[in-house]
Structures are given as structure tokens and as C-alpha cells.
Coordinates of C-alpha atoms and ligand atoms in Angstrom, one line a residue:
X127 CA 4.1 -4.2 -25.5
X128 CA 1.2 -2.4 -27.2
X129 CA -0.2 -5.8 -28.2
X130 CA 0.0 -7.1 -24.7
X131 CA -1.6 -4.0 -23.2
X132 CA -4.5 -4.2 -25.8
X133 CA -4.9 -7.8 -24.8
X134 CA -5.3 -6.9 -21.2
X135 CA -7.7 -4.1 -22.0
X136 CA -9.8 -6.3 -24.3
X137 CA -10.2 -9.0 -21.7
X138 CA -11.5 -6.7 -19.0
X139 CA -12.5 -3.4 -20.6
X140 CA -14.0 -1.9 -17.4
X141 CA -10.9 -2.4 -15.1
X142 CA -9.4 1.0 -15.5
X143 CA -7.3 1.0 -12.3
X144 CA -5.8 -2.4 -13.3
X145 CA -5.0 -1.0 -16.8
X146 CA -3.3 2.0 -15.2
X147 CA -1.1 -0.2 -13.0
X148 CA -0.3 -2.5 -16.0
X149 CA 0.6 0.4 -18.3
X150 CA 3.1 1.8 -15.8
X151 CA 4.9 -1.5 -15.5
X152 CA 4.8 -2.2 -19.3
X153 CA 6.2 1.2 -20.1
X154 CA 9.1 0.7 -17.7
X155 CA 10.0 -2.8 -18.8
X156 CA 9.8 -2.2 -22.5
X157 CA 13.6 -1.9 -22.7
X158 CA 13.9 -5.3 -21.0
X159 CA 11.6 -6.8 -23.6
X160 CA 13.6 -5.2 -26.4
X161 CA 16.8 -6.6 -25.1
X162 CA 15.2 -10.1 -24.5
X163 CA 12.9 -10.8 -27.4
X164 CA 12.3 -14.4 -26.1
X165 CA 10.1 -12.9 -23.4
X166 CA 7.6 -11.7 -25.9
X167 CA 7.6 -15.1 -27.6
X168 CA 7.0 -16.8 -24.2
X169 CA 4.1 -14.3 -23.7
X170 CA 5.5 -13.2 -20.3
X171 CA 3.4 -10.0 -20.2
X172 CA 0.2 -11.8 -21.0
X173 CA 1.0 -14.4 -18.3
X174 CA 2.1 -12.0 -15.6
X175 CA -1.1 -9.9 -15.9
X176 CA -3.5 -12.9 -15.6
X177 CA -4.1 -13.8 -11.9
X178 CA -3.3 -17.4 -11.0
X179 CA -6.7 -17.5 -9.3
X180 CA -9.5 -15.1 -8.5
X181 CA -11.9 -16.0 -5.7
X182 CA -15.2 -14.1 -5.2
X183 CA -17.7 -15.0 -2.6
X184 CA -20.9 -13.9 -0.7
X185 CA -20.5 -12.5 2.8
X186 CA -23.8 -12.5 4.6
X187 CA -24.0 -11.0 8.1
X188 CA -26.5 -9.6 10.5
X189 CA -26.3 -6.0 11.7
X190 CA -27.2 -4.8 15.2
X191 CA -30.8 -4.1 14.3
X192 CA -31.3 -7.7 13.1
X193 CA -31.2 -6.8 9.4
X194 CA -29.4 -9.2 7.0
X195 CA -26.6 -7.5 5.0
X196 CA -24.8 -9.0 2.0
X197 CA -21.4 -8.0 0.9
X198 CA -18.9 -9.2 -1.6
X199 CA -15.6 -10.8 -0.7
X200 CA -12.6 -11.3 -2.9
X201 CA -9.1 -12.7 -3.0
X202 CA -6.9 -12.3 -6.0
X203 CA -4.0 -14.8 -6.0
X204 CA -1.9 -13.1 -8.6
X205 CA 1.5 -14.8 -8.6
X206 CA 3.2 -17.5 -6.5
X207 CA 6.4 -17.3 -8.6
X208 CA 8.7 -16.5 -5.7
X209 CA 6.7 -17.6 -2.6
X210 CA 3.2 -17.9 -1.1
X211 CA 0.7 -15.3 -2.1
X212 CA 1.0 -12.3 0.2
X213 CA -0.8 -9.0 0.4
X214 CA -3.4 -7.1 2.3
X215 CA -7.2 -7.1 2.7
X216 CA -9.1 -3.9 2.1
X217 CA -12.5 -3.2 3.5
X218 CA -13.9 -0.1 1.7
X219 CA -17.1 0.5 -0.3
X220 CA -15.0 1.3 -3.4
X221 CA -13.6 -2.2 -3.5
X222 CA -14.1 -4.1 -6.8
X223 CA -12.2 -6.5 -9.0
X224 CA -10.3 -3.7 -10.9
X225 CA -9.0 -2.1 -7.7
X226 CA -8.0 -5.4 -6.2
X227 CA -6.3 -6.6 -9.4
X228 CA -4.3 -3.4 -9.6
X229 CA -3.2 -3.8 -5.9
X230 CA -2.4 -7.5 -6.4
X231 CA -0.4 -6.8 -9.6
X232 CA 1.6 -4.0 -7.8
X233 CA 2.1 -6.3 -4.8
X234 CA 3.9 -9.0 -7.0
X235 CA 6.7 -6.6 -7.9
X236 CA 6.8 -4.9 -4.5
X237 CA 7.2 -8.2 -2.7
X238 CA 9.9 -9.2 -5.2
X239 CA 11.8 -6.0 -4.3
X240 CA 11.8 -6.8 -0.5
X241 CA 14.3 -9.6 -1.1
X242 CA 12.0 -11.9 0.9
X243 CA 10.3 -15.1 -0.6
X244 CA 6.8 -13.8 -1.1
X245 CA 4.4 -14.0 -4.1
X246 CA 1.7 -11.4 -4.6
X247 CA -2.0 -11.3 -3.8
X248 CA -4.7 -8.9 -2.5
X249 CA -8.3 -9.2 -1.3
X250 CA -11.0 -7.5 0.6
X251 CA -14.7 -6.5 0.5
X252 CA -17.0 -3.6 -0.3
X253 CA -17.9 -3.7 3.4
X254 CA -17.5 -0.2 5.1
X255 CA -16.3 -0.5 8.7
X256 CA -17.0 3.2 9.3
X257 CA -19.8 3.7 11.7
X258 CA -20.2 0.0 12.5
X259 CA -20.1 -1.3 16.0
X260 CA -17.4 -3.6 17.2
X261 CA -19.9 -6.5 17.2
X262 CA -20.9 -5.8 13.6
X263 CA -17.3 -5.7 12.5
X264 CA -16.7 -9.0 14.3
X265 CA -19.7 -10.7 12.7
X266 CA -18.7 -9.5 9.3
X267 CA -15.1 -10.7 9.7
X268 CA -16.3 -14.1 10.9
X269 CA -18.5 -14.5 7.9
X270 CA -15.8 -13.3 5.5
X271 CA -13.3 -15.8 7.0
X272 CA -15.9 -18.6 7.0
X273 CA -15.3 -18.7 3.2
X274 CA -11.7 -17.4 2.9
X275 CA -10.2 -19.9 5.3
X276 CA -10.3 -22.8 2.8
X277 CA -8.2 -20.8 0.3
X278 CA -5.4 -19.6 2.6
X279 CA -2.7 -21.0 4.8
X280 CA 0.8 -20.2 6.1
X281 CA 2.4 -21.9 3.0
X282 CA -0.3 -20.9 0.5
X283 CA -1.6 -17.4 1.0
X284 CA -1.0 -15.1 3.9
X285 CA -3.3 -12.0 4.0
X286 CA -2.6 -8.8 6.1
X287 CA -4.3 -5.4 6.6
X288 CA -4.9 -2.5 4.3
X289 CA -7.4 0.3 4.2
X290 CA -10.2 -0.5 6.8
X291 CA -8.4 -3.6 8.1
X292 CA -6.3 -2.9 11.2
X293 CA -5.5 -4.7 14.4
X294 CA -9.1 -5.2 15.4
X295 CA -10.1 -6.8 12.1
X296 CA -7.0 -9.0 11.9
X297 CA -7.9 -10.3 15.4
X298 CA -11.5 -11.2 14.5
X299 CA -10.3 -12.8 11.2
X300 CA -7.6 -14.8 12.9
X301 CA -9.9 -16.0 15.6
X302 CA -12.3 -17.4 13.0
X303 CA -9.5 -19.0 11.0
X304 CA -8.2 -20.7 14.1
X305 CA -11.6 -22.1 15.0
X306 CA -12.3 -23.4 11.5
X307 CA -8.9 -24.9 10.9
X308 CA -8.1 -26.0 14.4
X309 CA -4.6 -24.7 13.9
X310 CA -2.7 -21.8 15.6
X311 CA -0.5 -20.8 12.7
X312 CA 1.0 -17.7 11.0
X313 CA -1.8 -17.4 8.4
X314 CA -2.3 -13.6 8.8
X315 CA 0.2 -10.9 9.5
X316 CA -0.4 -7.7 11.5
X317 CA -1.3 -9.8 14.4
X318 CA -1.2 -8.4 18.0
X319 CA 2.2 -8.8 19.6
X320 CA 0.8 -11.1 22.4
X321 CA -0.4 -13.8 20.0
X322 CA 2.1 -14.0 17.1
X323 CA 2.6 -10.5 15.8
X324 CA 5.9 -8.8 15.2
X325 CA 7.1 -5.6 16.8
X326 CA 7.4 -2.7 14.3
X327 CA 4.7 -4.2 12.0
X328 CA 2.2 -1.4 12.6
X329 CA 4.9 1.2 12.1
X330 CA 6.6 -0.5 9.2
X331 CA 5.0 1.1 6.1
X332 CA 5.3 4.6 7.4
X333 CA 8.7 4.2 8.8
X334 CA 9.9 2.4 5.7
X335 CA 8.6 5.1 3.4
X336 CA 10.5 7.7 5.4
X337 CA 13.7 5.5 5.4
X338 CA 13.3 5.3 1.6
X339 CA 12.9 9.1 1.3
X340 CA 16.0 9.6 3.5
X341 CA 17.9 7.2 1.2
X342 CA 16.9 9.3 -1.8
X343 CA 18.1 12.4 -0.1
X344 CA 21.3 10.9 1.1
X345 CA 22.1 9.9 -2.5
X346 CA 21.7 13.6 -3.3
X347 CA 23.8 14.8 -0.2
X348 CA 20.7 16.0 1.7
X349 CA 18.7 15.0 4.7
X350 CA 15.2 15.3 6.1
X351 CA 16.3 17.6 8.9
X352 CA 14.2 20.8 8.9
X353 CA 12.1 19.8 5.8
X354 CA 8.5 20.8 5.8
X355 CA 6.3 17.9 4.8
X356 CA 2.8 17.4 3.4
X357 CA 1.2 14.1 4.5
X358 CA -2.2 12.9 3.4
X359 CA -4.4 10.3 5.2
X360 CA -4.5 9.9 8.9
X361 CA -4.6 6.1 9.2
X362 CA -1.9 3.6 9.8
X363 CA 0.6 4.7 7.1
X364 CA 0.1 8.4 7.7
X365 CA 0.5 8.2 11.5
X366 CA 3.8 6.3 11.4
X367 CA 5.1 8.5 8.5
X368 CA 4.6 11.5 10.8
X369 CA 6.2 9.7 13.8
X370 CA 9.4 8.9 11.8
X371 CA 9.5 12.3 10.1
X372 CA 9.5 13.9 13.6
X373 CA 12.3 11.6 14.8
X374 CA 14.4 12.6 11.8
X375 CA 13.9 16.4 12.4
X376 CA 11.3 17.1 9.7
X377 CA 8.2 19.2 10.2
X378 CA 4.9 17.5 9.0
X379 CA 2.1 20.1 8.6
X380 CA -0.9 18.3 7.1
X381 CA -3.1 15.2 7.6
X382 CA -6.4 14.2 6.0
X383 CA -9.3 11.8 5.8
X384 CA -11.9 11.3 3.1
X385 CA -13.9 14.3 4.3
X386 CA -11.1 16.9 4.4
X387 CA -7.7 17.9 5.7
X388 CA -6.0 19.9 8.4
X389 CA -3.1 22.3 8.0
X390 CA -1.1 23.0 11.1
X391 CA 1.6 25.5 10.2
X392 CA 3.3 25.2 13.6
X393 CA 3.9 21.6 12.8
X394 CA 2.2 18.3 14.0
X395 CA 4.5 17.5 17.0
X396 CA 4.5 14.2 18.9
X397 CA 1.9 15.4 21.4
X398 CA -0.5 16.3 18.6
X399 CA 0.3 13.0 16.9
X400 CA -0.6 11.1 20.1
X401 CA -3.9 12.9 20.0
X402 CA -4.5 11.9 16.3
X403 CA -3.7 8.2 17.1
X404 CA -6.2 8.2 20.0
X405 CA -8.8 10.0 17.8
X406 CA -8.4 7.7 14.8
X407 CA -7.5 4.3 16.4
X408 CA -9.5 4.3 19.6
X409 CA -12.3 6.8 19.3
X410 CA -12.6 6.2 15.5
X411 CA -13.3 9.9 15.0
X412 CA -12.7 12.3 12.1
X413 CA -9.7 14.5 11.4
X414 CA -11.9 17.6 11.6
X415 CA -11.9 17.2 15.4
X416 CA -8.2 18.1 15.4
X417 CA -9.0 21.9 15.2
X418 CA -11.3 21.6 18.3
X419 CA -8.2 20.6 20.3
X420 CA -5.7 22.7 18.3
X421 CA -7.5 25.9 17.2
X422 CA -4.3 27.3 15.6
X423 CA -4.8 24.7 12.8
X424 CA -7.2 25.1 9.8
X425 CA -9.6 22.4 8.6
X426 CA -10.7 22.5 5.0
X427 CA -13.5 20.1 4.0
X428 CA -13.1 18.2 0.7
X429 CA -14.7 20.1 -2.2
X430 CA -15.4 17.6 -5.0
X431 CA -16.0 20.4 -7.5
X432 CA -12.4 21.5 -7.3
X433 CA -10.0 20.1 -10.0
X434 CA -7.2 19.9 -7.5
X435 CA -6.7 18.9 -3.8
X436 CA -5.7 22.0 -1.8
X437 CA -3.7 19.8 0.6
X438 CA -1.0 19.7 -2.1
X439 CA -1.0 23.5 -2.6
X440 CA 1.1 24.7 0.4
X441 CA 4.8 25.7 0.6
X442 CA 6.7 22.6 1.5
X443 CA 9.9 20.5 0.7
X444 CA 8.5 17.0 0.6
X445 CA 5.2 15.2 0.0
X446 CA 4.1 11.8 1.5
X447 CA 0.7 10.8 -0.1
X448 CA -0.5 8.1 2.4
X449 CA -4.3 7.8 1.8
X450 CA -5.4 6.2 -1.4
X451 CA -5.0 5.7 -5.2
X452 CA -5.0 8.7 -7.6
X453 CA -5.0 11.3 -4.9
X454 CA -2.4 13.5 -6.8
X455 CA -3.4 14.5 -10.4
X456 CA -1.5 16.6 -12.9
X457 CA -2.7 19.9 -11.4
X458 CA -1.7 18.7 -7.9
X459 CA 1.7 17.7 -9.2
X460 CA 2.1 21.2 -10.7
X461 CA 1.0 22.8 -7.4
X462 CA 3.6 20.7 -5.6
X463 CA 6.4 21.7 -7.9
X464 CA 5.3 25.4 -7.8
X465 CA 5.3 25.3 -4.0
X466 CA 8.9 24.1 -3.8
X467 CA 8.4 20.4 -3.2
X468 CA 11.5 18.4 -4.3
X469 CA 10.7 14.9 -3.1
X470 CA 7.5 12.8 -3.3
X471 CA 7.5 9.4 -1.5
X472 CA 4.4 7.3 -1.9
X473 CA 3.2 5.6 1.3
X474 CA -0.1 4.8 -0.4
X475 CA -0.5 2.5 -3.5
X476 CA -0.6 4.3 -6.8
X477 CA -1.5 7.7 -5.3
X478 CA -0.1 9.6 -8.3
X479 CA -1.8 9.5 -11.7
X480 CA 0.4 8.7 -14.7
X481 CA 0.2 12.4 -15.7
X482 CA 1.4 13.5 -12.3
X483 CA 4.3 11.0 -12.4
X484 CA 5.4 12.3 -15.9
X485 CA 5.3 15.8 -14.5
X486 CA 7.5 14.8 -11.5
X487 CA 10.1 13.2 -13.8
X488 CA 10.1 16.2 -16.2
X489 CA 10.8 18.5 -13.2
X490 CA 13.5 16.3 -11.6
X491 CA 11.5 15.6 -8.5
X492 CA 13.0 12.8 -6.4
X493 CA 10.1 10.4 -6.8
X494 CA 9.8 7.2 -4.7
X495 CA 7.2 5.0 -6.4
X496 CA 4.8 3.2 -4.0
X497 CA 6.0 -0.3 -4.9
X498 CA 9.5 0.6 -3.6
X499 CA 8.7 3.3 -1.0
X500 CA 5.9 1.6 0.8
X501 CA 7.4 -2.0 0.6
X502 CA 8.4 -1.7 4.3
X503 CA 5.0 -2.9 5.5
X504 CA 5.0 -6.2 3.6
X505 CA 8.7 -6.6 4.3
X506 CA 8.0 -6.7 8.1
X507 CA 5.0 -8.9 7.4
X508 CA 7.6 -11.3 5.8
X509 CA 9.7 -11.0 9.0
X510 CA 6.5 -11.7 11.0
X511 CA 6.1 -15.0 9.0
X512 CA 9.8 -15.9 9.7
X513 CA 9.3 -15.3 13.4
X514 CA 6.1 -17.4 13.4
X515 CA 7.9 -20.2 11.6
X516 CA 10.7 -20.2 14.1
X517 CA 8.4 -19.6 17.0
X518 CA 10.3 -16.7 18.5
X519 CA 10.1 -12.9 18.6
X520 CA 12.8 -10.5 17.6
X521 CA 13.3 -7.3 19.6
X522 CA 12.1 -3.9 18.3
X523 CA 15.7 -2.9 17.4
X524 CA 16.3 -6.1 15.5
X525 CA 13.2 -5.7 13.4
X526 CA 13.8 -2.0 12.8
X527 CA 17.4 -2.6 11.7
X528 CA 16.2 -5.3 9.3
X529 CA 13.6 -2.9 8.0
X530 CA 16.2 -0.2 7.5
X531 CA 18.5 -2.6 5.7
X532 CA 15.6 -3.8 3.4
X533 CA 14.7 -0.3 2.5
X534 CA 18.3 0.5 1.7
X535 CA 18.6 -2.6 -0.5
X536 CA 15.4 -1.7 -2.3
X537 CA 16.8 1.8 -2.9
X538 CA 20.1 0.3 -4.2
X539 CA 18.2 -2.2 -6.5
X540 CA 16.2 0.7 -8.0
X541 CA 19.3 2.8 -8.6
X542 CA 21.2 -0.1 -10.2
X543 CA 18.3 -1.2 -12.4
X544 CA 17.7 2.4 -13.6
X545 CA 21.4 2.8 -14.4
X546 CA 21.6 -0.5 -16.2
X547 CA 18.9 0.8 -18.5
X548 CA 20.4 4.3 -19.0
X549 CA 17.8 6.1 -16.9
X550 CA 19.8 7.2 -13.8
X551 CA 17.7 8.6 -11.0
X552 CA 14.5 7.3 -12.4
X553 CA 13.0 5.2 -9.5
X554 CA 9.9 4.3 -11.5
X555 CA 11.9 2.5 -14.1
X556 CA 14.3 1.2 -11.5
X557 CA 11.6 -0.3 -9.2
X558 CA 9.6 -1.8 -12.0
X559 CA 12.5 -3.4 -13.8
X560 CA 14.2 -4.8 -10.7
X561 CA 10.9 -6.3 -9.4
X562 CA 9.9 -7.6 -12.9
X563 CA 13.3 -9.3 -13.5
X564 CA 13.1 -11.2 -10.3
X565 CA 9.6 -12.5 -11.0
X566 CA 10.2 -13.3 -14.6
X567 CA 13.4 -15.2 -13.9
X568 CA 11.4 -17.3 -11.4
X569 CA 8.6 -17.9 -13.8
X570 CA 11.0 -19.0 -16.5
X571 CA 12.8 -21.4 -14.1
X572 CA 9.5 -23.0 -13.2
X573 CA 8.2 -23.7 -16.7
X574 CA 4.8 -23.0 -18.2
X575 CA 2.5 -23.3 -15.1
Ligands
LIG830 P1 -6.2 3.2 6.9 O1 -7.5 2.6 6.7 O2 -5.5 3.0 8.2 O3 -6.2 4.7 6.6 C1 -6.6 5.2 5.3 C2 -6.6 6.7 5.4 O4 -6.8 7.2 4.0 C3 -7.7 7.2 6.2 O5 -7.4 8.5 6.7 C4 -8.8 7.4 5.2 O6 -9.8 8.3 5.5 C5 -8.1 7.9 4.0 N1 -8.8 7.5 2.8 C6 -9.2 6.2 2.4 N2 -9.8 6.3 1.2 C7 -9.8 7.5 0.9 C8 -10.4 8.2 -0.3 N3 -11.0 7.5 -1.2 N4 -10.2 9.5 -0.3 C9 -9.5 10.2 0.6 N5 -9.0 9.6 1.7 C10 -9.2 8.3 1.8 O7 -5.3 2.6 5.7 P2 -3.7 2.5 5.6 O8 -3.1 3.7 6.2 O9 -3.3 1.2 5.9 O10 -3.5 2.6 4.0 C11 -3.3 3.9 3.3 C12 -2.7 3.6 1.9 O11 -1.4 2.9 2.1 C13 -3.5 2.7 1.0 O12 -3.2 3.1 -0.3 C14 -2.9 1.3 1.2 O13 -3.1 0.5 0.1 C15 -1.4 1.7 1.3 N6 -0.5 0.7 2.0 C16 -0.8 0.3 3.2 C17 0.1 -0.6 3.8 C18 -0.1 -1.1 5.2 O14 0.8 -1.7 5.8 N7 -1.2 -0.7 5.9 C19 1.2 -1.2 3.1 C20 1.5 -0.6 1.8 C21 0.6 0.3 1.3 P3 -11.2 7.8 6.1 O15 -10.9 7.5 7.6 O16 -12.2 9.0 5.9 O17 -11.6 6.6 5.3

């Protein structure tokens, strides 16, 4: 394992987020490699960490003042072992190869856990949609798709949304794909319901994460009813996490964006959530505006000089990090535990640092790793692909029931894999081993390709 990790680091010394994601998987699957030495001989770890294809391209576009702008576009086609490449597009200034490779790598195992036939990929751009007009976003999306379209297709690679890519961006991207390919086909997921989308897709990641948390609690004879919850982010995942928490009787008290967070000790109820959805999705405003409407809440701006994030330092029972990677460090994990938090379910991808994860495990926190807990989004994307292929739409109840079933089966797969390797209750090991085994078995069946 150490040799394989060194090999990955030596090849791309600057890709620290990618190394972090690889290390977590390698540590978890070491017992599998020990039991099956032929995997080392077949260099499975070296193969699985090398993307099948990396596409990088120029995205030129013109802003509203007539200035030419140039961004970078990427698509990482990581693994097609169990199906077409599948994974979101992220538009954020921090996007680079390391971040997209970590996301694509995680996606491979996450997709394997969903039980649906999807490989793994991820893509995006360093374009920042914040503060851009709708027409600038449209021109950018059209230029991005003018190159990407030749690499994707309903049986090849099916992108979706992620940070900075929601319904508006998927619409513009789809429009351009359709024009260039002269085909109306299920090439993107997260589409609007009137032209090929699936009911429950916008809700799926947040709902799925809460279903996973509920499964972890059920396995420990507990429920979410009455639990005080810390939620970070205020985008797609955070919003629907809060919605489902409310439905299950929990009390969410925080939300954030990249500038700061709000604490509402009375609870963010459904009326307040409707305000946040309008604020973030329609007006594209900032979470600080919450306190103008609800003066009982407190807004704290982000202070980069602090070694910890004060959002994670409030009395609570559960935490749902739903913003971005590495948003909970060791100190934050200690603060969570000291404040009584007993469960962490990751809506975001890799929001906890390795030191934070080790601290959760040492303190018997019920910890739902992102690749298991947030797999509901891609699972319903898979269901959107099925509906597109069959040219029909399932009802809300049908999709929601399937989502619930999938989250339940991911939970069971994690529990069983952890038990099979003598680490009961360890969802990190469980998720990584269950996902890894499925992908590796497919790779071995298909030979050296
Ligand atoms: P959105 O763009 O809808 O929302 C992202 C939220 O996180 C915003 O509130 C944003 O604040 C905040 N945020 C983004 N970057 C940072 C940062 N560097 N520091 C602090 N806050 C930040 O994205 P999603 O809700 O879709 O995604 C959130 C997380 O969930 C990501 O990790 C994503 O990979 C993961 N995920 C998403 C899935 C999906 O279906 N959408 C599926 C599985 C995982 P601001 O508005 O200031 O940028």
C-alpha cells in the first residue's frame, strides 16, 4: 500500500487533495489487499488511481462589458468499470486538477455503492458564477459545452451539477449539447422536470444524507426526532438536508456560505427555509441577509485567522457538513465532541480532514462518510437516466421510495463490509471496502484495459 501511495504522490506531487482521498481509501482497503495478494501483483491500486482519460480545454467567452475572458475546463473520466462515467461539474475559482481528481476518485466508489451501473467522473471549471449576469453564465456554459460535447454522451459520460452548477447551468449546458449533437438525449442529469428531469433529483443529496443518518441512528435504537443539528452551506445540499430534518422532527440551527454563518437558536423552520431558498436560488443573495429578516438569529462573518470554524462550536446532537472539502479540521472535530455531537453525516464531499475522521472514530461518533452518506444525489441521477431511457417519468413517491431503499442498502453494505473485516460500526472502512470490491471485481472480469 505504501509503495502504491508513494507512486501516486511521485507522479503528481502537487495534488494534495487527490493524495488525501487516495490515502483514505488505501488505508481502508489494506486488509483486502492483505487477504488477496494477487491484487498487488495486478497493480490494482496503481490502475485504479490513474484516470482512464483527462480532458482539459480552453473556455473563451465574452462578458457583458465586451471583454474577452478565458477560463479552464476539465473532465476527468476516472473509471468506466461498472458503467458510463458519471459525476458532477463544479464551477468555482478553486477548481484545479487535484480537486477534480479527488472528486472523480471518490465518485467511482460512491457510484459503486448505489447499486446502479455507473462509472465515475467529475469535471468543471475555474469560472466563478457569483456576481455574473444570467447572460454571462449562458455564454460561458455554451462555450464550455462547445468543447465538452464531443467527449460525452448518454452511454459514454453523463455529467450533472455540483458547486456552482444548478438548474440554470444544466439548462444552458443541455441546450448547447442538443444544438451541437442534434439529439435530445439523457446526456446530463439534474434537468428541469418539464424536459427530461426526475422528480426528487434536486432534493436527493440532502434527503439521502438525512435518510443515511436516520439509518445509523435506527441501528443504535435512536431517531432524529428532537435532535439539534448543525448544518453548513446554504446551497442545494444544505437546503434539502434542512427540509428533511424538519420533516423528521429535528431542529436545524445553522447555515453558512463562504463569507460566514448564521445561528438561529429558535430553529430554522419551514417558513425560514422557504426564505433561504428564495434568497439563494432566486435572488442569489448572501446568508448574512437572513438576520435582516430574522433578527433573533446571529450572523458571524468568516474569520480566516481562527484555527477553527465557530459554526461547529455550538451545543448540538448531530452535524451535517454540506458546503465543501476540509471544512472540519481536528480542532472542529474536538469542538463537536465537546459540545455533545454524537453523529456526523457528510453531505459535502470530503468535508472532514483525516485528523478529524480519526478523532470521530476514537470518540465513537456515528460517522457517515461522504461517499456513502451523500450518494443519494448520484443515485437519483441514475434513476433519471433510467427514466430517460424508458421515456417515462416516475412519481415523486416512487423516486423517493427508491432513494430510501438505496440509502438503506448502502447502509447495509457498509455495515456488512465493516463486520467482514472485523471493524464493526466503522462506516469509513465499510464504505471504502464495499465500493472498492465492486469496482475491482469488474476490473478483473474485464481484463487489462
Ligand atoms: P451549491 O453551489 O449549491 O452550494 C455550495 C454551498 O457551500 C454554498 O453555500 C457555498 O457558499 C458554500 N461553499 C462553497 N465553497 C465554499 C468554501 N470554499 N468555503 C465555505 N463555503 C463554501 O453546491 P452543492 O450544495 O451542490 O454542494 C455542496 C457540497 O456537496 C459539495 O462538496 C459537493 O461536492 C457535495 N455534493 C453535492 C451533490 C449534489 O447533488 N449537488 C452530490 C454529492 C455531493 P457560497 O454561496 O458563498 O459559494
